[in-house]
Amino acid sequence: MTTPDATPTVEELEAQERRLVFEHFTHDDAWALGSLLVATARERRAPVAIDIHRAGQQLFHAALPGSAPDNDAWIARKRRVVERYGSASYLVGARHRAKGTTFEASSRLDPDTYAAHGGSFPITVRGAGVIGAVTVSGLPQLEDHNMVVEALDRFLTDAQAT
């Protein structure tokens, strides 16, 4: 397992996706997960924007102090990577780096539309697959990614305990 500052391997990132799976994902779940992310960001004084989309609909959005309109543009670009590839934006970028290239050089996708930078993670429902994405923008990409993974881990652990 990686420490918060260590760069995770492709295998570790793939294991996160296998582990962080929902039994269902409702509007109320989006509100609770988004609220958990807001509380975490406020506690850390993180200047982030947070977004949760499901099936093309924005279910949650928050912009904390210090965030900027540019964060919303990054959210959209990272979320599109999740929607297109069905994997975390950081994992998509890591897979390209592991092959000795970059997403921008090898995907042939418009970098103004797609960004394989950390911070967007698929919302996967058991039996349904990827139905949406939860995204954070405003920190270095690994910190964005880790904040989302930590929140998903806490949310799903709490859901299993109830």
Coordinates of C-alpha atoms in Angstrom, one line a residue:
M1 CA 0.0 0.0 0.0
T2 CA 1.3 3.5 -0.8
T3 CA 1.8 6.3 1.6
P4 CA -0.2 9.5 0.8
D5 CA 2.8 11.1 -1.0
A6 CA 4.1 8.1 -2.8
T7 CA 3.1 7.6 -6.4
P8 CA 0.9 4.5 -6.6
T9 CA 1.6 1.8 -9.2
V10 CA -0.9 1.0 -12.0
E11 CA -1.7 -2.2 -10.0
E12 CA -2.4 -0.3 -6.8
L13 CA -4.7 2.1 -8.7
E14 CA -6.5 -0.8 -10.4
A15 CA -7.0 -2.4 -6.9
Q16 CA -8.6 0.8 -5.7
E17 CA -11.1 0.6 -8.5
R18 CA -11.9 -3.0 -7.7
R19 CA -12.4 -2.2 -4.0
L20 CA -14.4 1.0 -4.2
V21 CA -17.7 -0.3 -5.6
F22 CA -21.2 0.8 -4.5
E23 CA -24.2 -1.5 -4.1
H24 CA -26.3 1.5 -5.3
F25 CA -25.8 5.2 -5.9
T26 CA -28.7 7.6 -5.3
H27 CA -29.2 11.3 -5.2
D28 CA -28.9 11.1 -1.4
D29 CA -25.7 9.2 -1.7
A30 CA -24.3 11.9 -4.0
W31 CA -25.2 14.5 -1.4
A32 CA -23.7 12.5 1.5
L33 CA -20.5 11.8 -0.4
G34 CA -20.2 15.4 -1.6
S35 CA -20.8 16.7 1.9
L36 CA -18.1 14.3 3.2
L37 CA -15.6 15.7 0.6
V38 CA -16.6 19.3 1.5
A39 CA -16.0 18.6 5.2
T40 CA -12.6 16.9 4.5
A41 CA -11.5 19.8 2.3
R42 CA -12.6 22.4 4.8
E43 CA -10.8 20.6 7.6
R44 CA -7.6 20.7 5.4
R45 CA -8.3 24.2 4.1
A46 CA -8.0 22.8 0.6
P47 CA -8.9 25.3 -2.1
V48 CA -10.9 22.8 -4.2
A49 CA -14.0 22.4 -6.3
I50 CA -16.0 19.1 -6.0
D51 CA -18.3 17.6 -8.5
I52 CA -20.4 14.4 -8.7
H53 CA -22.1 13.4 -11.9
R54 CA -24.3 10.4 -12.6
A55 CA -25.5 9.4 -16.1
G56 CA -24.8 12.9 -17.5
Q57 CA -26.5 14.7 -14.6
Q58 CA -24.7 16.9 -12.1
L59 CA -25.9 15.7 -8.6
F60 CA -23.4 17.7 -6.5
H61 CA -21.1 20.7 -6.9
A62 CA -19.3 22.8 -4.4
A63 CA -16.5 25.4 -4.8
L64 CA -14.6 26.1 -1.6
P65 CA -12.7 29.3 -0.8
G66 CA -9.5 29.6 -2.9
S67 CA -10.9 27.6 -5.8
A68 CA -11.4 29.3 -9.2
P69 CA -13.4 28.9 -12.3
D70 CA -10.5 27.1 -13.9
N71 CA -11.1 24.2 -11.4
D72 CA -14.5 23.7 -13.0
A73 CA -12.8 23.4 -16.4
W74 CA -10.4 20.8 -15.0
I75 CA -13.3 18.9 -13.4
A76 CA -15.0 18.6 -16.8
R77 CA -11.8 17.5 -18.6
K78 CA -11.0 14.9 -16.0
R79 CA -14.6 13.6 -15.7
R80 CA -14.7 13.1 -19.5
V81 CA -11.7 10.8 -19.2
V82 CA -13.6 8.7 -16.6
E83 CA -16.7 8.7 -18.8
R84 CA -14.7 7.6 -21.9
Y85 CA -12.3 5.1 -20.4
G86 CA -14.3 3.8 -17.4
S87 CA -11.3 4.3 -15.1
A88 CA -9.9 6.9 -12.8
S89 CA -8.3 9.9 -14.6
Y90 CA -5.1 9.3 -12.6
L91 CA -5.0 5.6 -13.6
V92 CA -5.5 6.5 -17.3
G93 CA -2.6 8.8 -17.1
A94 CA -0.5 6.3 -15.2
R95 CA -1.1 3.6 -17.8
H96 CA 0.2 5.9 -20.5
R97 CA 3.2 6.8 -18.4
A98 CA 3.9 3.1 -17.7
K99 CA 4.2 2.7 -21.5
G100 CA 6.8 5.5 -21.7
T101 CA 4.4 8.0 -23.2
T102 CA 1.8 10.5 -22.1
F103 CA -1.9 10.6 -22.5
E104 CA -1.7 13.8 -24.5
A105 CA 0.8 12.3 -27.0
S106 CA -0.8 8.9 -27.5
S107 CA -4.6 9.4 -27.0
R108 CA -5.1 11.7 -29.9
L109 CA -7.8 13.4 -27.9
D110 CA -8.2 17.2 -27.6
P111 CA -6.3 18.2 -24.4
D112 CA -8.8 21.1 -24.0
T113 CA -11.6 18.5 -23.7
Y114 CA -9.8 15.6 -21.9
A115 CA -7.2 15.6 -19.1
A116 CA -5.8 12.3 -17.6
H117 CA -4.8 14.1 -14.4
G118 CA -5.7 12.9 -11.0
G119 CA -8.9 13.8 -9.3
S120 CA -11.8 12.0 -11.1
F121 CA -12.8 8.6 -10.0
P122 CA -15.5 6.3 -11.4
I123 CA -18.7 5.7 -9.5
T124 CA -19.1 2.0 -10.1
V125 CA -22.2 0.1 -9.0
R126 CA -22.0 -3.7 -8.6
G127 CA -23.9 -5.3 -11.5
A128 CA -24.2 -2.0 -13.5
G129 CA -20.6 -0.9 -14.0
V130 CA -19.5 2.8 -14.2
I131 CA -22.5 5.1 -13.8
G132 CA -20.7 8.4 -13.1
A133 CA -17.8 10.1 -11.6
V134 CA -16.7 12.0 -8.4
T135 CA -14.1 14.7 -9.1
V136 CA -11.9 17.1 -7.1
S137 CA -9.8 19.8 -8.6
G138 CA -7.5 22.4 -7.0
L139 CA -4.6 20.5 -5.5
P140 CA -1.7 18.7 -7.2
Q141 CA -3.1 15.8 -9.1
L142 CA -2.1 13.0 -6.7
E143 CA -3.6 14.9 -3.8
D144 CA -6.8 15.4 -5.7
H145 CA -6.9 11.7 -6.5
N146 CA -6.1 10.7 -2.9
M147 CA -8.8 13.0 -1.5
V148 CA -11.4 11.3 -3.6
V149 CA -10.2 7.8 -2.8
E150 CA -10.0 8.5 0.9
A151 CA -13.6 9.9 0.9
L152 CA -14.9 6.9 -1.1
D153 CA -13.2 4.5 1.2
R154 CA -14.7 6.3 4.3
F155 CA -18.2 6.5 2.7
L156 CA -18.3 2.9 1.6
T157 CA -16.9 1.7 5.0
D158 CA -19.6 3.6 6.8
A159 CA -22.3 2.3 4.4
Q160 CA -21.3 -1.3 5.2
A161 CA -21.3 -0.6 8.9
T162 CA -25.0 0.5 8.8

